[in-house]
Amino acid sequence: MLLVLLVPPAPARAAGRGVMAMLRLVTIGVYGFDRDSFLRRLRRADVRLLLDVRQRRGVRGPEYAWANSLRLQAALAHAGIAYEHHPELAPTTELRHLQYAEDARQGVGKRSRRELAAEYTRRYTSEILGHADLTPIVSALPDSGTAALFCVERDPEACHRSLIAGRLTERHHVRIEHLRPW
């Protein structure tokens, strides 16, 4: 008699840690926050590492000057949050312009976009995510607290960070929470 035992998949193992743990990651954007509310939201989520996935690390407009790279890094350091830039996960200028053209066609601004264009999603997935090795990011996730994928759009559905998060869930069993302004 053959006995078959069906075992549900185990929680993700952090590479090199030797401990079984459910890995967790949050995503967050700039729009809708000011510097203090952004930092409070990160602290509430116990973020210890911010992964910046922007190509250009600046944000237009005086209300978001705090999110420009050097100012943001200084504020994070003061808050005890580590910072890493991952330009390999940023969309190319060509891809960004493809999305802007679709935004213009639909009559929506970047700050009011609700979703990514299908062609942008297809191309970002094949051209960027298809070549990206996310294992080092998973391996670098903090042992305590969590990490945050960071870009500018308020809603993750309107930002490539949701595509990265989806891939991390699919391939590395990382549990994702999207942080939004309240």
Short mmCIF file of N, CA and C in Angstrom, two decimals:
data_model
loop_
_atom_site.label_atom_id
_atom_site.label_comp_id
_atom_site.label_asym_id
_atom_site.label_seq_id
_atom_site.Cartn_x
_atom_site.Cartn_y
_atom_site.Cartn_z
N MET A 1 0.84 -1.17 0.00
CA MET A 1 0.00 0.00 0.00
C MET A 1 0.90 1.24 0.00
N LEU A 2 0.56 2.18 -0.85
CA LEU A 2 1.31 3.43 -0.96
C LEU A 2 0.55 4.52 -0.24
N LEU A 3 1.21 5.15 0.67
CA LEU A 3 0.61 6.24 1.42
C LEU A 3 1.18 7.55 0.90
N VAL A 4 0.31 8.44 0.46
CA VAL A 4 0.75 9.74 -0.05
C VAL A 4 0.35 10.79 0.98
N LEU A 5 1.32 11.55 1.39
CA LEU A 5 1.08 12.60 2.36
C LEU A 5 1.17 13.94 1.65
N LEU A 6 0.11 14.69 1.68
CA LEU A 6 0.10 16.02 1.07
C LEU A 6 0.42 17.04 2.14
N VAL A 7 1.47 17.78 1.91
CA VAL A 7 1.93 18.78 2.87
C VAL A 7 1.80 20.15 2.23
N PRO A 8 1.16 21.08 2.93
CA PRO A 8 1.07 22.44 2.36
C PRO A 8 2.46 23.05 2.27
N PRO A 9 2.63 23.99 1.35
CA PRO A 9 3.94 24.63 1.21
C PRO A 9 4.35 25.30 2.51
N ALA A 10 5.62 25.22 2.80
CA ALA A 10 6.16 25.85 4.01
C ALA A 10 6.29 27.35 3.80
N PRO A 11 6.29 28.09 4.88
CA PRO A 11 6.56 29.52 4.73
C PRO A 11 7.93 29.73 4.11
N ALA A 12 8.11 30.88 3.52
CA ALA A 12 9.37 31.17 2.84
C ALA A 12 10.54 31.13 3.81
N ARG A 13 11.66 30.66 3.31
CA ARG A 13 12.89 30.64 4.12
C ARG A 13 13.76 31.78 3.62
N ALA A 14 14.19 32.59 4.54
CA ALA A 14 15.11 33.66 4.18
C ALA A 14 16.46 33.02 3.87
N ALA A 15 16.96 33.27 2.69
CA ALA A 15 18.20 32.64 2.25
C ALA A 15 19.31 32.90 3.27
N GLY A 16 19.98 31.83 3.67
CA GLY A 16 21.11 31.95 4.55
C GLY A 16 20.76 32.16 6.01
N ARG A 17 19.51 32.22 6.36
CA ARG A 17 19.16 32.47 7.75
C ARG A 17 18.93 31.19 8.53
N GLY A 18 18.55 30.10 7.82
CA GLY A 18 18.34 28.83 8.48
C GLY A 18 17.11 28.79 9.36
N VAL A 19 16.27 29.78 9.31
CA VAL A 19 15.08 29.84 10.14
C VAL A 19 13.87 29.99 9.23
N MET A 20 12.83 29.24 9.52
CA MET A 20 11.61 29.35 8.73
C MET A 20 10.84 30.58 9.22
N ALA A 21 10.48 31.44 8.32
CA ALA A 21 9.75 32.64 8.69
C ALA A 21 8.96 33.11 7.49
N MET A 22 7.79 33.67 7.76
CA MET A 22 7.01 34.27 6.68
C MET A 22 7.60 35.65 6.44
N LEU A 23 8.12 35.84 5.26
CA LEU A 23 8.72 37.12 4.92
C LEU A 23 7.63 38.14 4.62
N ARG A 24 7.86 39.37 5.02
CA ARG A 24 6.86 40.42 4.88
C ARG A 24 7.53 41.65 4.30
N LEU A 25 6.80 42.34 3.45
CA LEU A 25 7.28 43.56 2.82
C LEU A 25 6.09 44.50 2.67
N VAL A 26 6.34 45.79 2.79
CA VAL A 26 5.28 46.77 2.54
C VAL A 26 5.69 47.60 1.34
N THR A 27 4.73 48.27 0.74
CA THR A 27 5.02 49.24 -0.32
C THR A 27 4.44 50.58 0.10
N ILE A 28 5.08 51.64 -0.39
CA ILE A 28 4.62 52.99 -0.04
C ILE A 28 5.03 53.96 -1.14
N GLY A 29 4.22 54.96 -1.35
CA GLY A 29 4.52 56.02 -2.31
C GLY A 29 4.68 57.36 -1.60
N VAL A 30 4.99 58.38 -2.36
CA VAL A 30 5.19 59.73 -1.83
C VAL A 30 3.87 60.49 -1.74
N TYR A 31 3.10 60.46 -2.84
CA TYR A 31 1.92 61.31 -2.95
C TYR A 31 0.93 61.04 -1.83
N GLY A 32 0.45 62.14 -1.25
CA GLY A 32 -0.52 62.06 -0.17
C GLY A 32 0.12 62.16 1.21
N PHE A 33 1.43 62.11 1.26
CA PHE A 33 2.14 62.22 2.53
C PHE A 33 2.91 63.54 2.58
N ASP A 34 3.13 64.01 3.80
CA ASP A 34 4.20 64.98 4.01
C ASP A 34 5.30 64.20 4.72
N ARG A 35 6.43 64.83 4.96
CA ARG A 35 7.56 64.09 5.53
C ARG A 35 7.22 63.42 6.86
N ASP A 36 6.57 64.16 7.75
CA ASP A 36 6.30 63.61 9.07
C ASP A 36 5.29 62.46 9.03
N SER A 37 4.23 62.61 8.23
CA SER A 37 3.24 61.53 8.14
C SER A 37 3.84 60.30 7.45
N PHE A 38 4.73 60.51 6.50
CA PHE A 38 5.42 59.41 5.83
C PHE A 38 6.27 58.62 6.83
N LEU A 39 7.06 59.33 7.61
CA LEU A 39 7.90 58.67 8.60
C LEU A 39 7.07 57.98 9.68
N ARG A 40 5.97 58.60 10.11
CA ARG A 40 5.09 57.96 11.09
C ARG A 40 4.52 56.65 10.54
N ARG A 41 4.11 56.69 9.25
CA ARG A 41 3.53 55.49 8.62
C ARG A 41 4.57 54.37 8.54
N LEU A 42 5.81 54.73 8.21
CA LEU A 42 6.89 53.73 8.18
C LEU A 42 7.13 53.15 9.58
N ARG A 43 7.17 54.01 10.59
CA ARG A 43 7.38 53.52 11.96
C ARG A 43 6.26 52.60 12.41
N ARG A 44 5.02 52.98 12.09
CA ARG A 44 3.87 52.13 12.47
C ARG A 44 3.96 50.75 11.85
N ALA A 45 4.53 50.68 10.65
CA ALA A 45 4.67 49.39 9.95
C ALA A 45 5.98 48.69 10.34
N ASP A 46 6.75 49.29 11.24
CA ASP A 46 8.02 48.74 11.71
C ASP A 46 9.02 48.55 10.57
N VAL A 47 9.06 49.53 9.66
CA VAL A 47 9.98 49.48 8.54
C VAL A 47 11.39 49.79 9.03
N ARG A 48 12.32 48.91 8.67
CA ARG A 48 13.73 49.07 9.05
C ARG A 48 14.62 49.34 7.83
N LEU A 49 14.07 49.08 6.62
CA LEU A 49 14.83 49.24 5.38
C LEU A 49 13.90 49.75 4.29
N LEU A 50 14.28 50.85 3.65
CA LEU A 50 13.50 51.39 2.54
C LEU A 50 14.24 51.09 1.25
N LEU A 51 13.56 50.42 0.32
CA LEU A 51 14.12 50.04 -0.98
C LEU A 51 13.55 50.99 -2.03
N ASP A 52 14.33 51.93 -2.47
CA ASP A 52 13.92 52.95 -3.42
C ASP A 52 14.03 52.37 -4.83
N VAL A 53 12.90 52.24 -5.53
CA VAL A 53 12.89 51.64 -6.87
C VAL A 53 12.59 52.69 -7.94
N ARG A 54 12.94 53.94 -7.65
CA ARG A 54 12.76 55.02 -8.62
C ARG A 54 13.99 55.12 -9.51
N GLN A 55 13.76 55.51 -10.76
CA GLN A 55 14.88 55.80 -11.65
C GLN A 55 15.46 57.17 -11.30
N ARG A 56 14.59 58.16 -11.32
CA ARG A 56 14.98 59.52 -10.94
C ARG A 56 14.53 59.70 -9.50
N ARG A 57 15.44 60.03 -8.62
CA ARG A 57 15.10 60.06 -7.21
C ARG A 57 14.71 61.45 -6.73
N GLY A 58 14.01 62.16 -7.58
CA GLY A 58 13.49 63.47 -7.23
C GLY A 58 11.99 63.49 -7.47
N VAL A 59 11.32 64.39 -6.78
CA VAL A 59 9.87 64.56 -6.96
C VAL A 59 9.62 66.03 -7.18
N ARG A 60 8.85 66.35 -8.19
CA ARG A 60 8.55 67.75 -8.51
C ARG A 60 7.54 68.32 -7.52
N GLY A 61 7.71 69.59 -7.26
CA GLY A 61 6.78 70.31 -6.40
C GLY A 61 7.36 70.51 -5.01
N PRO A 62 7.19 71.71 -4.49
CA PRO A 62 7.77 72.02 -3.17
C PRO A 62 7.19 71.18 -2.04
N GLU A 63 5.94 70.74 -2.20
CA GLU A 63 5.33 69.94 -1.12
C GLU A 63 5.97 68.56 -0.99
N TYR A 64 6.72 68.14 -2.02
CA TYR A 64 7.37 66.83 -1.98
C TYR A 64 8.90 66.92 -2.02
N ALA A 65 9.44 68.09 -1.77
CA ALA A 65 10.90 68.26 -1.77
C ALA A 65 11.56 67.35 -0.75
N TRP A 66 10.85 67.03 0.33
CA TRP A 66 11.39 66.13 1.37
C TRP A 66 11.71 64.74 0.82
N ALA A 67 11.08 64.35 -0.31
CA ALA A 67 11.27 63.01 -0.86
C ALA A 67 12.40 62.94 -1.88
N ASN A 68 13.05 64.06 -2.15
CA ASN A 68 14.21 64.03 -3.02
C ASN A 68 15.33 63.27 -2.29
N SER A 69 16.09 62.53 -3.02
CA SER A 69 16.99 61.52 -2.49
C SER A 69 17.79 61.92 -1.25
N LEU A 70 18.55 62.98 -1.30
CA LEU A 70 19.42 63.32 -0.17
C LEU A 70 18.62 63.72 1.06
N ARG A 71 17.55 64.47 0.87
CA ARG A 71 16.70 64.86 2.01
C ARG A 71 16.02 63.63 2.60
N LEU A 72 15.52 62.76 1.73
CA LEU A 72 14.86 61.54 2.20
C LEU A 72 15.85 60.67 2.98
N GLN A 73 17.04 60.48 2.43
CA GLN A 73 18.03 59.64 3.11
C GLN A 73 18.39 60.21 4.48
N ALA A 74 18.50 61.52 4.59
CA ALA A 74 18.81 62.15 5.88
C ALA A 74 17.68 61.92 6.88
N ALA A 75 16.44 62.09 6.42
CA ALA A 75 15.29 61.89 7.31
C ALA A 75 15.20 60.42 7.75
N LEU A 76 15.45 59.51 6.83
CA LEU A 76 15.42 58.08 7.17
C LEU A 76 16.52 57.74 8.16
N ALA A 77 17.72 58.25 7.94
CA ALA A 77 18.84 57.97 8.85
C ALA A 77 18.50 58.47 10.25
N HIS A 78 17.92 59.67 10.33
CA HIS A 78 17.52 60.22 11.62
C HIS A 78 16.47 59.34 12.30
N ALA A 79 15.63 58.71 11.50
CA ALA A 79 14.57 57.82 12.03
C ALA A 79 15.07 56.39 12.26
N GLY A 80 16.33 56.13 11.92
CA GLY A 80 16.88 54.78 12.13
C GLY A 80 16.45 53.78 11.07
N ILE A 81 16.14 54.26 9.88
CA ILE A 81 15.70 53.39 8.78
C ILE A 81 16.79 53.38 7.71
N ALA A 82 17.25 52.20 7.36
CA ALA A 82 18.28 52.06 6.33
C ALA A 82 17.67 52.35 4.96
N TYR A 83 18.54 52.69 4.00
CA TYR A 83 18.11 53.07 2.66
C TYR A 83 18.96 52.35 1.63
N GLU A 84 18.30 51.82 0.60
CA GLU A 84 19.00 51.24 -0.55
C GLU A 84 18.30 51.69 -1.82
N HIS A 85 19.09 52.04 -2.82
CA HIS A 85 18.54 52.38 -4.13
C HIS A 85 18.71 51.17 -5.04
N HIS A 86 17.63 50.80 -5.73
CA HIS A 86 17.65 49.66 -6.65
C HIS A 86 17.25 50.12 -8.05
N PRO A 87 18.17 50.80 -8.74
CA PRO A 87 17.84 51.31 -10.08
C PRO A 87 17.56 50.21 -11.09
N GLU A 88 18.03 49.00 -10.83
CA GLU A 88 17.76 47.88 -11.74
C GLU A 88 16.28 47.52 -11.78
N LEU A 89 15.51 47.99 -10.80
CA LEU A 89 14.07 47.72 -10.76
C LEU A 89 13.25 48.92 -11.23
N ALA A 90 13.91 50.00 -11.57
CA ALA A 90 13.20 51.20 -12.03
C ALA A 90 12.83 51.04 -13.50
N PRO A 91 11.68 51.60 -13.89
CA PRO A 91 11.34 51.58 -15.31
C PRO A 91 12.29 52.49 -16.08
N THR A 92 12.52 52.14 -17.32
CA THR A 92 13.35 52.99 -18.17
C THR A 92 12.59 54.26 -18.52
N THR A 93 13.30 55.23 -19.02
CA THR A 93 12.66 56.47 -19.47
C THR A 93 11.64 56.16 -20.55
N GLU A 94 11.97 55.26 -21.46
CA GLU A 94 11.04 54.88 -22.53
C GLU A 94 9.75 54.30 -21.95
N LEU A 95 9.85 53.44 -20.96
CA LEU A 95 8.65 52.86 -20.34
C LEU A 95 7.83 53.93 -19.62
N ARG A 96 8.51 54.83 -18.92
CA ARG A 96 7.78 55.90 -18.25
C ARG A 96 7.02 56.75 -19.25
N HIS A 97 7.64 57.04 -20.40
CA HIS A 97 6.97 57.84 -21.42
C HIS A 97 5.79 57.08 -22.05
N LEU A 98 5.91 55.78 -22.15
CA LEU A 98 4.79 54.97 -22.63
C LEU A 98 3.59 55.14 -21.68
N GLN A 99 3.85 55.09 -20.37
CA GLN A 99 2.78 55.27 -19.39
C GLN A 99 2.22 56.68 -19.44
N TYR A 100 3.09 57.68 -19.58
CA TYR A 100 2.61 59.07 -19.67
C TYR A 100 1.71 59.27 -20.88
N ALA A 101 2.04 58.62 -22.00
CA ALA A 101 1.20 58.74 -23.20
C ALA A 101 -0.18 58.15 -22.95
N GLU A 102 -0.24 57.03 -22.24
CA GLU A 102 -1.54 56.43 -21.91
C GLU A 102 -2.30 57.32 -20.92
N ASP A 103 -1.59 57.91 -19.97
CA ASP A 103 -2.24 58.84 -19.04
C ASP A 103 -2.86 60.00 -19.81
N ALA A 104 -2.11 60.55 -20.78
CA ALA A 104 -2.61 61.67 -21.59
C ALA A 104 -3.82 61.24 -22.41
N ARG A 105 -3.75 60.03 -22.97
CA ARG A 105 -4.88 59.53 -23.76
C ARG A 105 -6.14 59.42 -22.92
N GLN A 106 -5.97 59.03 -21.65
CA GLN A 106 -7.12 58.88 -20.75
C GLN A 106 -7.48 60.17 -20.04
N GLY A 107 -6.63 61.19 -20.21
CA GLY A 107 -6.91 62.48 -19.56
C GLY A 107 -6.68 62.47 -18.06
N VAL A 108 -5.72 61.67 -17.59
CA VAL A 108 -5.41 61.63 -16.17
C VAL A 108 -3.97 62.09 -15.94
N GLY A 109 -3.74 62.74 -14.83
CA GLY A 109 -2.39 63.15 -14.47
C GLY A 109 -1.70 62.03 -13.70
N LYS A 110 -0.38 62.12 -13.64
CA LYS A 110 0.42 61.11 -12.95
C LYS A 110 -0.05 60.94 -11.50
N ARG A 111 -0.39 62.04 -10.86
CA ARG A 111 -0.79 61.98 -9.45
C ARG A 111 -2.21 61.47 -9.26
N SER A 112 -2.98 61.39 -10.33
CA SER A 112 -4.36 60.88 -10.19
C SER A 112 -4.57 59.55 -10.91
N ARG A 113 -3.51 58.98 -11.46
CA ARG A 113 -3.60 57.68 -12.14
C ARG A 113 -4.09 56.63 -11.16
N ARG A 114 -4.96 55.73 -11.63
CA ARG A 114 -5.50 54.66 -10.79
C ARG A 114 -4.94 53.29 -11.13
N GLU A 115 -4.40 53.14 -12.36
CA GLU A 115 -3.85 51.84 -12.75
C GLU A 115 -2.81 52.03 -13.84
N LEU A 116 -2.01 51.01 -14.02
CA LEU A 116 -0.98 51.04 -15.05
C LEU A 116 -1.55 50.61 -16.39
N ALA A 117 -1.01 51.14 -17.45
CA ALA A 117 -1.41 50.75 -18.80
C ALA A 117 -1.01 49.28 -19.02
N ALA A 118 -1.84 48.56 -19.75
CA ALA A 118 -1.57 47.14 -20.01
C ALA A 118 -0.24 46.95 -20.73
N GLU A 119 0.07 47.80 -21.70
CA GLU A 119 1.33 47.67 -22.43
C GLU A 119 2.53 47.98 -21.54
N TYR A 120 2.39 48.96 -20.67
CA TYR A 120 3.45 49.27 -19.70
C TYR A 120 3.69 48.05 -18.81
N THR A 121 2.63 47.48 -18.28
CA THR A 121 2.75 46.31 -17.40
C THR A 121 3.42 45.16 -18.13
N ARG A 122 2.99 44.90 -19.35
CA ARG A 122 3.58 43.80 -20.13
C ARG A 122 5.07 44.03 -20.36
N ARG A 123 5.41 45.22 -20.78
CA ARG A 123 6.81 45.50 -21.09
C ARG A 123 7.68 45.59 -19.84
N TYR A 124 7.18 46.20 -18.77
CA TYR A 124 7.96 46.26 -17.54
C TYR A 124 8.23 44.84 -17.03
N THR A 125 7.21 44.01 -17.07
CA THR A 125 7.36 42.63 -16.60
C THR A 125 8.38 41.87 -17.43
N SER A 126 8.33 42.02 -18.76
CA SER A 126 9.28 41.27 -19.59
C SER A 126 10.66 41.92 -19.63
N GLU A 127 10.74 43.24 -19.72
CA GLU A 127 12.02 43.92 -19.90
C GLU A 127 12.79 44.15 -18.60
N ILE A 128 12.09 44.36 -17.51
CA ILE A 128 12.77 44.65 -16.24
C ILE A 128 12.67 43.45 -15.30
N LEU A 129 11.47 43.08 -14.93
CA LEU A 129 11.32 41.97 -13.98
C LEU A 129 11.82 40.64 -14.54
N GLY A 130 11.68 40.46 -15.83
CA GLY A 130 12.12 39.21 -16.45
C GLY A 130 13.62 38.99 -16.35
N HIS A 131 14.37 40.07 -16.13
CA HIS A 131 15.83 39.97 -16.03
C HIS A 131 16.35 40.22 -14.62
N ALA A 132 15.45 40.58 -13.72
CA ALA A 132 15.87 40.95 -12.36
C ALA A 132 15.98 39.71 -11.47
N ASP A 133 17.03 39.67 -10.70
CA ASP A 133 17.20 38.64 -9.69
C ASP A 133 16.77 39.24 -8.36
N LEU A 134 15.62 38.84 -7.86
CA LEU A 134 15.08 39.40 -6.63
C LEU A 134 15.60 38.68 -5.38
N THR A 135 16.34 37.60 -5.57
CA THR A 135 16.85 36.84 -4.43
C THR A 135 17.71 37.69 -3.49
N PRO A 136 18.62 38.54 -4.00
CA PRO A 136 19.38 39.37 -3.06
C PRO A 136 18.50 40.31 -2.23
N ILE A 137 17.42 40.79 -2.80
CA ILE A 137 16.50 41.65 -2.04
C ILE A 137 15.83 40.84 -0.94
N VAL A 138 15.37 39.64 -1.29
CA VAL A 138 14.73 38.78 -0.30
C VAL A 138 15.73 38.43 0.80
N SER A 139 16.95 38.14 0.42
CA SER A 139 17.99 37.79 1.40
C SER A 139 18.32 38.95 2.33
N ALA A 140 18.16 40.17 1.85
CA ALA A 140 18.50 41.36 2.64
C ALA A 140 17.35 41.86 3.51
N LEU A 141 16.19 41.21 3.43
CA LEU A 141 15.07 41.66 4.25
C LEU A 141 15.47 41.57 5.72
N PRO A 142 15.10 42.55 6.51
CA PRO A 142 15.53 42.57 7.91
C PRO A 142 15.02 41.38 8.70
N ASP A 143 15.83 40.92 9.65
CA ASP A 143 15.42 39.82 10.52
C ASP A 143 14.28 40.24 11.44
N SER A 144 14.28 41.50 11.84
CA SER A 144 13.16 42.01 12.63
C SER A 144 12.64 43.24 11.90
N GLY A 145 11.39 43.52 12.08
CA GLY A 145 10.78 44.61 11.34
C GLY A 145 10.54 44.18 9.91
N THR A 146 10.43 45.16 9.03
CA THR A 146 10.15 44.85 7.63
C THR A 146 10.88 45.84 6.72
N ALA A 147 10.76 45.61 5.44
CA ALA A 147 11.31 46.52 4.43
C ALA A 147 10.14 47.11 3.65
N ALA A 148 10.40 48.22 2.99
CA ALA A 148 9.37 48.89 2.18
C ALA A 148 9.90 49.13 0.78
N LEU A 149 9.11 48.75 -0.23
CA LEU A 149 9.37 49.14 -1.62
C LEU A 149 8.82 50.55 -1.76
N PHE A 150 9.61 51.46 -2.29
CA PHE A 150 9.24 52.87 -2.32
C PHE A 150 9.32 53.45 -3.72
N CYS A 151 8.26 54.16 -4.11
CA CYS A 151 8.23 54.93 -5.34
C CYS A 151 7.38 56.17 -5.08
N VAL A 152 6.81 56.77 -6.09
CA VAL A 152 6.10 58.03 -5.85
C VAL A 152 4.58 57.92 -5.84
N GLU A 153 4.00 57.09 -6.68
CA GLU A 153 2.55 57.07 -6.81
C GLU A 153 1.88 56.69 -5.50
N ARG A 154 0.76 57.30 -5.23
CA ARG A 154 -0.01 57.05 -4.01
C ARG A 154 -0.53 55.62 -3.99
N ASP A 155 -1.17 55.23 -5.08
CA ASP A 155 -1.82 53.92 -5.15
C ASP A 155 -0.89 52.90 -5.79
N PRO A 156 -0.67 51.76 -5.13
CA PRO A 156 0.25 50.76 -5.69
C PRO A 156 -0.19 50.25 -7.06
N GLU A 157 -1.48 50.23 -7.32
CA GLU A 157 -1.99 49.75 -8.61
C GLU A 157 -1.56 50.66 -9.76
N ALA A 158 -1.16 51.87 -9.43
CA ALA A 158 -0.74 52.85 -10.43
C ALA A 158 0.78 52.95 -10.52
N CYS A 159 1.47 51.99 -9.91
CA CYS A 159 2.93 52.08 -9.80
C CYS A 159 3.58 50.72 -10.04
N HIS A 160 4.78 50.76 -10.61
CA HIS A 160 5.50 49.52 -10.88
C HIS A 160 5.88 48.76 -9.61
N ARG A 161 5.85 49.44 -8.45
CA ARG A 161 6.19 48.71 -7.22
C ARG A 161 5.21 47.57 -6.96
N SER A 162 3.96 47.71 -7.45
CA SER A 162 3.00 46.62 -7.28
C SER A 162 3.39 45.40 -8.12
N LEU A 163 4.05 45.65 -9.25
CA LEU A 163 4.50 44.54 -10.10
C LEU A 163 5.67 43.81 -9.44
N ILE A 164 6.56 44.57 -8.82
CA ILE A 164 7.68 43.97 -8.07
C ILE A 164 7.11 43.16 -6.90
N ALA A 165 6.18 43.76 -6.18
CA ALA A 165 5.57 43.08 -5.03
C ALA A 165 4.89 41.79 -5.46
N GLY A 166 4.19 41.83 -6.58
CA GLY A 166 3.54 40.63 -7.10
C GLY A 166 4.53 39.53 -7.41
N ARG A 167 5.64 39.90 -8.01
CA ARG A 167 6.69 38.92 -8.33
C ARG A 167 7.31 38.35 -7.05
N LEU A 168 7.50 39.19 -6.05
CA LEU A 168 8.05 38.71 -4.78
C LEU A 168 7.09 37.73 -4.10
N THR A 169 5.81 38.00 -4.20
CA THR A 169 4.82 37.08 -3.65
C THR A 169 4.82 35.76 -4.42
N GLU A 170 4.77 35.88 -5.72
CA GLU A 170 4.69 34.71 -6.60
C GLU A 170 5.91 33.80 -6.50
N ARG A 171 7.09 34.37 -6.52
CA ARG A 171 8.32 33.57 -6.60
C ARG A 171 9.00 33.34 -5.26
N HIS A 172 8.75 34.22 -4.29
CA HIS A 172 9.47 34.12 -3.02
C HIS A 172 8.52 34.04 -1.81
N HIS A 173 7.23 33.97 -2.06
CA HIS A 173 6.21 33.82 -1.00
C HIS A 173 6.28 34.93 0.05
N VAL A 174 6.60 36.13 -0.41
CA VAL A 174 6.66 37.28 0.49
C VAL A 174 5.24 37.83 0.64
N ARG A 175 4.84 38.07 1.89
CA ARG A 175 3.53 38.65 2.17
C ARG A 175 3.65 40.16 2.02
N ILE A 176 2.73 40.76 1.28
CA ILE A 176 2.79 42.18 0.93
C ILE A 176 1.65 42.94 1.60
N GLU A 177 1.96 44.13 2.09
CA GLU A 177 0.94 45.07 2.56
C GLU A 177 1.25 46.40 1.89
N HIS A 178 0.24 47.04 1.36
CA HIS A 178 0.42 48.34 0.71
C HIS A 178 0.01 49.44 1.70
N LEU A 179 0.94 50.33 1.99
CA LEU A 179 0.67 51.45 2.90
C LEU A 179 0.19 52.63 2.08
N ARG A 180 -0.86 53.25 2.56
CA ARG A 180 -1.42 54.42 1.90
C ARG A 180 -1.58 55.54 2.93
N PRO A 181 -1.65 56.78 2.47
CA PRO A 181 -1.93 57.86 3.44
C PRO A 181 -3.34 57.69 3.99
N TRP A 182 -3.54 58.15 5.20
CA TRP A 182 -4.88 58.03 5.80
C TRP A 182 -5.68 59.24 5.55
#
